XYZ file of C-alpha atoms in Angstrom:
540
model
C -22.494 -38.140 76.845
C -24.968 -37.429 73.831
C -27.292 -34.524 74.950
C -30.654 -35.426 76.577
C -29.600 -38.846 77.436
C -29.202 -40.413 81.184
C -26.390 -42.046 82.106
C -26.489 -45.725 83.049
C -24.464 -47.595 84.717
C -22.917 -50.669 83.241
C -22.569 -53.646 85.255
C -19.631 -54.299 83.654
C -16.096 -53.236 85.079
C -15.141 -49.725 83.359
C -12.017 -49.709 81.073
C -9.293 -48.016 82.774
C -7.298 -45.606 80.489
C -3.740 -44.689 80.629
C -1.031 -42.562 78.841
C 0.659 -44.976 76.533
C 3.774 -42.523 77.052
C 4.156 -42.127 80.607
C 1.852 -44.870 82.168
C -0.187 -42.137 84.057
C -3.539 -43.134 84.949
C -6.349 -40.535 83.016
C -9.614 -41.965 84.028
C -12.068 -44.993 82.888
C -15.369 -45.312 81.006
C -17.749 -47.539 80.457
C -17.894 -50.672 78.895
C -21.322 -50.653 76.838
C -24.225 -53.520 77.693
C -26.512 -54.571 74.971
C -29.239 -52.821 76.055
C -27.518 -49.488 76.255
C -25.868 -49.886 72.800
C -29.320 -50.333 71.526
C -30.851 -47.410 73.322
C -28.357 -45.066 71.453
C -29.011 -46.903 67.865
C -33.006 -46.153 68.848
C -32.244 -42.717 69.783
C -30.412 -42.449 66.579
C -33.034 -43.594 64.480
C -35.361 -41.769 65.996
C -33.792 -37.974 65.295
C -32.118 -39.383 61.788
C -35.034 -38.322 59.653
C -35.485 -34.434 60.810
C -31.384 -34.318 59.386
C -32.149 -36.581 56.030
C -34.908 -33.545 55.459
C -32.227 -30.753 55.851
C -30.953 -29.478 52.693
C -27.576 -29.711 51.382
C -26.556 -25.690 52.061
C -27.914 -26.719 55.541
C -25.334 -29.299 55.965
C -22.348 -26.773 54.346
C -23.402 -24.527 57.155
C -22.872 -27.275 59.937
C -19.828 -28.350 57.988
C -18.099 -24.757 57.578
C -18.780 -24.326 61.243
C -17.045 -27.477 62.121
C -14.014 -27.023 60.167
C -14.034 -23.283 61.857
C -13.786 -25.015 65.572
C -11.351 -27.375 64.641
C -8.855 -24.931 62.863
C -9.175 -22.701 65.910
C -8.739 -25.769 68.654
C -6.246 -27.809 66.683
C -3.937 -27.424 69.889
C -6.881 -28.999 72.151
C -7.075 -31.748 69.595
C -3.517 -32.577 69.050
C -2.667 -32.776 72.890
C -5.480 -34.654 73.448
C -4.340 -37.379 70.939
C -0.864 -37.448 71.988
C -2.381 -37.985 75.439
C -4.288 -40.922 74.093
C -2.610 -42.593 72.156
C 1.520 -41.591 72.906
C 2.174 -39.885 69.675
C 4.017 -36.685 69.034
C 2.194 -33.451 68.441
C 3.380 -33.223 64.927
C 2.107 -36.715 63.951
C -1.002 -35.666 65.380
C -1.556 -32.536 63.434
C -0.442 -33.711 60.414
C -2.236 -37.191 61.245
C -5.449 -36.234 62.672
C -6.520 -32.982 61.763
C -4.913 -31.988 58.790
C -6.590 -35.087 57.317
C -10.036 -34.302 58.663
C -9.901 -30.543 57.845
C -9.201 -31.745 54.139
C -12.234 -33.917 54.788
C -14.587 -31.157 55.573
C -12.846 -28.859 52.519
C -13.288 -31.762 50.399
C -17.340 -32.264 51.599
C -18.264 -29.050 51.622
C -17.250 -27.998 48.100
C -18.136 -31.263 46.465
C -20.697 -33.256 48.558
C -23.764 -31.896 47.072
C -22.075 -32.545 43.352
C -21.225 -36.374 44.439
C -24.941 -36.971 46.323
C -26.787 -35.261 43.699
C -29.049 -37.000 41.453
C -27.574 -38.619 38.082
C -29.215 -38.774 34.897
C -28.803 -41.632 33.044
C -29.739 -42.713 29.236
C -33.093 -44.378 28.751
C -31.789 -46.103 25.682
C -34.355 -47.042 23.237
C -37.079 -45.320 25.920
C -37.025 -42.092 24.130
C -39.867 -41.336 25.830
C -38.919 -42.025 29.123
C -36.181 -40.637 31.359
C -33.601 -42.294 34.104
C -31.751 -41.349 37.213
C -30.133 -42.348 39.972
C -30.331 -41.174 43.425
C -28.441 -41.392 46.789
C -30.383 -41.627 49.525
C -29.386 -41.947 53.180
C -29.017 -45.592 55.024
C -30.166 -44.203 58.047
C -28.010 -45.306 60.910
C -24.588 -45.908 59.885
C -21.918 -47.778 62.303
C -18.191 -46.977 62.500
C -16.248 -49.085 64.496
C -12.944 -47.243 64.584
C -9.407 -48.421 65.236
C -7.031 -46.800 67.748
C -4.271 -45.557 66.132
C -5.680 -41.820 65.196
C -8.496 -41.578 68.071
C -9.672 -37.922 66.077
C -8.849 -39.099 63.077
C -11.039 -42.428 63.172
C -13.833 -40.561 64.396
C -14.397 -37.713 62.054
C -12.886 -38.743 59.043
C -16.131 -41.661 58.488
C -18.479 -39.392 60.540
C -18.565 -36.372 57.788
C -19.615 -38.237 54.798
C -21.943 -40.508 56.536
C -23.370 -37.188 57.869
C -23.089 -35.561 55.028
C -25.364 -38.339 52.828
C -28.079 -37.245 55.887
C -27.542 -40.225 58.197
C -27.147 -40.756 61.718
C -23.584 -41.819 62.965
C -22.850 -44.558 65.805
C -18.723 -44.437 66.707
C -17.737 -47.860 68.620
C -14.212 -45.952 69.527
C -11.456 -48.340 70.301
C -10.728 -49.651 74.049
C -7.456 -48.280 73.890
C -8.152 -44.858 73.023
C -11.435 -44.120 74.814
C -10.544 -41.433 77.182
C -10.116 -38.867 74.501
C -13.740 -39.727 72.659
C -15.769 -37.944 75.340
C -14.215 -34.278 73.949
C -14.295 -35.435 70.877
C -18.009 -35.891 70.519
C -18.466 -32.743 72.358
C -17.204 -31.015 69.140
C -19.689 -32.339 67.218
C -22.584 -31.683 69.627
C -21.660 -28.336 70.226
C -21.923 -27.319 66.559
C -24.984 -29.007 66.109
C -26.564 -27.518 69.389
C -26.010 -24.241 67.518
C -27.765 -24.796 64.508
C -31.002 -26.423 66.496
C -30.261 -30.111 65.595
C -30.032 -33.300 67.982
C -26.925 -33.912 69.528
C -28.438 -37.901 69.030
C -27.472 -37.726 65.367
C -23.773 -38.465 66.394
C -23.094 -41.102 69.593
C -20.013 -43.100 70.704
C -20.243 -46.511 72.203
C -17.377 -47.534 74.307
C -16.069 -51.005 75.856
C -14.263 -53.947 74.557
C -15.094 -56.121 71.234
C -18.667 -57.423 72.501
C -19.651 -53.532 72.569
C -18.801 -53.435 68.862
C -20.640 -56.858 68.015
C -24.007 -55.347 69.973
C -23.745 -52.104 67.699
C -23.290 -54.745 64.427
C -26.414 -56.821 65.823
C -28.787 -53.706 66.922
C -30.289 -52.994 63.981
C -27.756 -50.408 62.059
C -28.281 -49.800 58.330
C -24.499 -50.305 56.906
C -21.508 -50.695 59.196
C -17.690 -49.148 58.154
C -15.024 -50.791 60.172
C -11.113 -50.230 59.913
C -9.107 -52.879 62.183
C -7.215 -56.285 61.378
C -8.258 -58.774 59.065
C -9.095 -61.353 61.899
C -11.443 -58.763 63.413
C -12.820 -57.859 59.989
C -14.118 -61.460 59.494
C -15.631 -61.326 62.514
C -17.471 -57.991 62.121
C -18.573 -59.500 58.600
C -19.628 -62.696 59.985
C -22.004 -60.821 62.740
C -23.637 -58.519 59.808
C -24.397 -61.308 57.755
C -26.590 -62.307 60.371
C -28.675 -59.527 59.224
C -27.525 -58.753 55.689
C -25.924 -55.326 56.708
C -23.508 -54.251 54.154
C -20.355 -53.458 55.197
C -16.846 -51.592 54.289
C -13.790 -53.339 55.491
C -10.741 -51.407 55.712
C -8.541 -54.075 57.161
C -4.785 -52.522 57.378
C -1.952 -52.626 55.086
C 2.010 -53.958 54.460
C 2.379 -51.377 51.401
C 5.729 -51.623 49.457
C 8.210 -48.874 48.795
C 10.030 -49.452 45.450
C 13.633 -47.916 44.939
C 14.685 -47.888 41.360
C 18.237 -47.636 40.500
C 17.624 -44.182 38.654
C 15.946 -42.982 41.920
C 16.611 -39.550 43.384
C 17.691 -40.961 46.510
C 17.095 -38.252 48.838
C 13.689 -37.689 48.027
C 13.251 -41.638 48.288
C 14.803 -41.319 51.586
C 12.765 -38.600 52.837
C 9.439 -40.772 51.732
C 11.083 -44.067 53.585
C 11.263 -41.691 56.672
C 7.885 -40.516 56.782
C 6.421 -43.626 55.443
C 7.844 -45.963 58.685
C 8.073 -43.702 61.513
C 4.790 -41.537 61.116
C 2.721 -42.125 64.531
C 5.347 -44.409 65.489
C 4.638 -46.905 62.314
C 1.199 -47.522 63.589
C -0.493 -46.419 59.928
C -2.446 -48.821 57.943
C -0.291 -47.212 54.999
C 2.797 -47.523 56.269
C 5.972 -48.206 54.332
C 6.572 -51.284 55.696
C 8.656 -53.442 52.798
C 11.124 -51.133 51.001
C 12.879 -53.179 47.857
C 16.168 -51.178 47.040
C 17.736 -51.853 43.525
C 20.766 -53.370 43.560
C 22.911 -50.506 42.140
C 21.389 -48.377 44.771
C 20.992 -50.536 47.931
C 24.093 -49.788 49.839
C 23.680 -45.906 49.063
C 20.374 -46.144 50.660
C 20.894 -48.189 53.863
C 23.721 -45.891 54.497
C 21.712 -43.024 54.223
C 19.275 -44.511 56.267
C 21.488 -45.663 58.769
C 22.349 -42.162 60.136
C 18.513 -41.350 59.949
C 17.256 -43.865 61.903
C 19.599 -43.697 64.613
C 19.257 -39.633 64.535
C 15.719 -40.408 65.923
C 14.569 -39.281 69.129
C 12.251 -41.406 71.154
C 10.477 -40.151 74.263
C 6.913 -38.584 75.891
C 5.663 -36.606 73.669
C 4.270 -34.016 76.002
C 7.385 -33.523 78.460
C 10.160 -33.588 76.156
C 10.709 -30.546 74.089
C 11.427 -32.431 70.806
C 10.431 -35.624 70.385
C 10.552 -38.026 66.632
C 9.033 -41.160 67.494
C 6.285 -41.067 70.445
C 5.185 -44.681 72.226
C 3.014 -47.780 71.156
C -0.565 -46.896 72.062
C -1.648 -50.669 72.373
C 0.510 -52.797 74.695
C -0.044 -56.476 72.967
C 1.321 -54.378 69.857
C 4.989 -54.358 71.598
C 4.837 -58.281 71.714
C 4.093 -58.593 68.168
C 6.384 -56.360 66.535
C 9.181 -57.900 69.268
C 7.971 -61.070 67.630
C 8.392 -60.331 63.778
C 11.651 -58.647 63.984
C 12.855 -61.562 66.479
C 12.006 -63.988 63.769
C 13.841 -61.801 61.132
C 16.802 -61.852 63.312
C 16.782 -65.686 63.716
C 16.320 -66.183 59.975
C 19.237 -64.228 59.063
C 18.571 -60.367 58.873
C 20.668 -57.386 60.499
C 19.239 -54.810 62.771
C 21.479 -52.096 61.715
C 19.883 -49.434 64.043
C 17.308 -50.812 67.030
C 15.870 -53.706 67.258
C 14.332 -54.156 70.756
C 11.623 -52.640 73.255
C 13.485 -48.846 74.476
C 14.975 -50.339 77.919
C 15.759 -46.316 78.578
C 11.597 -45.673 78.991
C 9.113 -46.277 81.074
C 6.337 -46.388 78.762
C 5.105 -48.645 75.686
C 8.390 -48.026 73.371
C 9.931 -49.635 71.027
C 13.061 -48.707 69.960
C 13.559 -46.847 65.753
C 14.836 -49.943 64.098
C 16.536 -50.687 60.439
C 16.527 -54.116 59.604
C 18.618 -55.447 56.487
C 18.964 -58.723 54.497
C 15.364 -59.104 55.061
C 14.022 -61.958 52.712
C 10.570 -63.452 51.964
C 10.919 -66.493 53.990
C 10.173 -64.256 57.124
C 7.094 -63.311 58.929
C 7.668 -59.472 58.809
C 7.216 -59.804 54.624
C 3.695 -61.460 54.864
C 2.687 -59.713 58.447
C 1.683 -56.242 59.256
C 4.071 -54.645 61.664
C 2.697 -52.009 63.001
C 5.636 -50.630 64.746
C 8.846 -48.139 64.002
C 10.791 -50.886 61.669
C 12.117 -49.532 58.724
C 12.371 -53.319 56.379
C 14.836 -52.973 53.572
C 15.022 -55.706 50.777
C 17.624 -56.207 48.103
C 16.123 -56.839 44.342
C 17.724 -57.416 40.872
C 15.551 -55.565 38.750
C 12.149 -54.209 38.542
C 10.602 -58.085 37.939
C 11.785 -59.134 40.795
C 10.507 -55.976 42.655
C 7.020 -56.452 41.310
C 7.254 -59.643 41.993
C 7.842 -59.136 45.957
C 5.523 -56.363 45.960
C 2.778 -58.587 45.020
C 3.747 -61.410 47.240
C 1.869 -60.588 50.079
C -1.784 -61.106 51.305
C -2.483 -57.084 51.154
C -3.177 -54.642 48.577
C -3.459 -51.248 50.375
C -1.170 -48.338 49.080
C 2.168 -48.644 47.215
C 4.901 -45.768 45.964
C 7.533 -46.074 43.445
C 10.872 -43.971 43.169
C 12.069 -43.526 39.599
C 12.983 -40.501 37.213
C 11.408 -42.015 34.601
C 7.782 -41.514 33.903
C 7.045 -44.565 31.644
C 9.180 -46.896 34.179
C 6.665 -45.045 37.028
C 3.354 -45.493 35.228
C 4.433 -49.418 34.433
C 5.226 -50.702 37.580
C 2.174 -48.573 39.307
C -0.217 -50.407 37.041
C 1.282 -53.957 37.766
C 1.109 -53.472 41.860
C -2.262 -55.191 43.177
C -2.535 -52.448 45.482
C -5.676 -50.027 45.985
C -3.427 -47.010 45.429
C -0.074 -46.110 43.765
C 1.848 -42.906 44.074
C 4.925 -42.260 42.268
C 7.946 -40.155 43.528
C 6.003 -39.414 46.914
C 4.155 -41.486 49.638
C 0.969 -41.406 51.527
C -0.514 -38.212 49.393
C -3.272 -40.470 47.625
C -5.089 -40.392 51.049
C -4.504 -36.594 51.192
C -6.367 -36.095 47.583
C -9.990 -36.532 48.813
C -11.307 -36.860 45.635
C -9.489 -40.016 44.918
C -11.214 -43.100 46.674
C -9.226 -45.214 49.339
C -9.382 -49.104 49.957
C -7.439 -52.217 49.512
C -7.601 -55.325 47.940
C -7.093 -58.582 49.434
C -6.535 -58.860 52.998
C -6.711 -55.070 53.048
C -10.578 -55.263 52.455
C -12.967 -54.204 50.248
C -15.120 -50.839 49.642
C -13.903 -47.854 49.251
C -13.808 -44.409 51.503
C -13.499 -40.653 50.153
C -14.079 -39.294 46.858
C -17.502 -40.071 45.094
C -17.146 -43.572 46.227
C -16.884 -42.904 49.667
C -19.785 -40.792 49.643
C -21.912 -42.789 47.955
C -20.681 -45.615 49.800
C -23.021 -44.041 52.885
C -26.202 -44.046 51.040
C -28.371 -46.378 48.953
C -28.590 -46.458 45.620
C -32.443 -45.908 43.763
C -33.037 -45.880 40.289
C -36.189 -43.880 39.432
C -37.770 -43.744 35.848
C -40.457 -41.300 34.795
C -42.174 -39.909 31.736
C -40.411 -37.843 29.241
C -43.114 -37.699 26.553
C -46.795 -39.224 28.561
C -48.011 -41.701 25.583
C -51.045 -42.800 27.821
C -50.692 -46.563 27.297
C -48.313 -48.994 28.445
C -47.151 -51.901 26.899
C -48.645 -55.223 27.400
C -48.980 -58.658 25.974
C -51.536 -59.962 28.186
C -53.562 -61.566 26.993
C -51.378 -62.602 24.007
C -52.596 -62.270 20.695
C -51.482 -64.090 17.568
C -48.582 -61.648 16.736
C -47.283 -61.034 19.915
C -44.128 -62.973 19.505
C -43.582 -61.878 15.874
C -43.940 -58.268 17.267
C -41.245 -58.382 19.975
C -38.887 -60.533 17.589
C -39.391 -57.566 14.838
C -38.848 -54.817 17.567
C -35.301 -56.520 18.412
C -34.033 -56.839 14.997
C -35.129 -53.105 14.478
C -33.368 -52.042 17.676
C -29.859 -54.252 17.405
C -29.185 -55.137 14.274
C -26.070 -54.494 12.842
C -25.871 -51.748 10.027
C -28.687 -49.432 8.740
C -29.525 -52.027 5.653
C -30.281 -54.785 8.159
C -31.961 -52.015 10.431
C -34.626 -50.680 7.562
C -35.249 -54.091 6.270
C -36.383 -54.925 10.144
C -38.446 -51.276 9.902
C -40.724 -52.180 6.900
C -41.368 -55.736 8.221
C -42.305 -54.216 11.305
C -44.623 -51.566 9.519
C -46.191 -54.259 7.192
C -46.824 -56.317 10.227
C -48.918 -53.124 11.977
C -50.551 -52.633 9.222
C -51.793 -56.028 8.982
C -52.395 -55.930 12.673
C -54.519 -52.313 12.401
C -56.391 -53.977 9.451
C -58.011 -57.013 11.443
C -58.897 -54.888 13.979
C -60.720 -52.941 12.000
C -62.304 -55.818 10.504
C -63.073 -57.580 13.911
C -64.884 -54.060 14.777
C -67.135 -53.984 11.932
C -67.900 -57.652 12.476
C -68.920 -56.637 15.968
C -71.552 -54.231 14.484
C -73.842 -57.208 13.302
């Protein structure tokens, strides 16, 4: 619980939390009602000015201590994530801890630079200077999904907090059990530095609790989830014109050209499909393989997928694939695989819920003979299913890769650098990696986000930090002139003077500008003469 807050007992029944890998009951969390959520937002708003007044040096101190604590206690963090989500410890280490540490490192090293005032050219107003400043919104809301319970709290929290905001995170109802322990990590560091714990708070509950957060007067919303829920968040936020960033998942293509290093492509495909049991927005959900290398690639994949071991990650010595976190996701995976099989695809490996395990498991699966008449090429699977699609050539690979409403990430494998760049530029996605998978996210200097049903807005890099701020333009005198231009009251020469000024500034060529300058000089001289005559006449 946030420091200094009294626990209120909601009238709503609590959420029961279970380990997806064993179905063991872990405990329960509160379903927060509107009054509770609005009180949390109010406390965050009350303490945010104190944090916004701190220096970047102070914020770096806080973040360095936070990073040190995470590095020292990463085993505890991984075990919590595995218990709450059903993922393996290696998936927790790579997908939870590693990205958070890298985001902290990037922000400590570059956050002040990315948020420092940005001087801009004054144009023809040479006596002025202009700059852009990036100022904190106030209270930033984060609505997090269930696939990475630690990462999905901390990775949006880090830039929002460094930018000077207070942060309220609505965690998923499916991974709420670990949220209190993860929140305490931040609170421990804030208390060490004499800062209020209410700067970072967590909301638990079902979708309605998230709606209370969006409606509760926050200043910006970062949402990660499905396109359907993203539309609901956007519609709710529009009532108060609250800005939103939407990261709505993906259906990422991975293209294997006929000149690719097949071992490298196979390694990337295994990582892209089976990390976190396929529960990733940047999962490699469609693998397009050229005719010439298709059969060889498929045979390699058949052996690799068949060798994967599945089971409870905390009770088995070595597990390659853990459980599916959300119970309903098993039904989605099954429906998409069944549709493909009914339409002519073949499951060379797997293809069903794992009958040997009692928890929430779908077998590691290899589907071949897939085409774009099947739902599985258009809808997000979010499960351990490798989908291989045969293509004739580069043109067909690009056409099919773009034949999808999502556009988050993508990968291309080829030994021809020019070909890789050519294909990358044609893919309608927010990111493309050539001869690797997923590393665009680990390069925190790059913006992360998509197009189409994958949403809009960016996280990571300077764009991500600045997305946590409102942008303000400021103009000051470089050389004080003591007077401002005014055309009120309008004088007989005002219109001609403006026209001449436009010609001086914007005419093409020195000769035209020179003529305009001469005209301006004559006009100013005439104006001065008329002014002198008028002053003389006033003496009599």
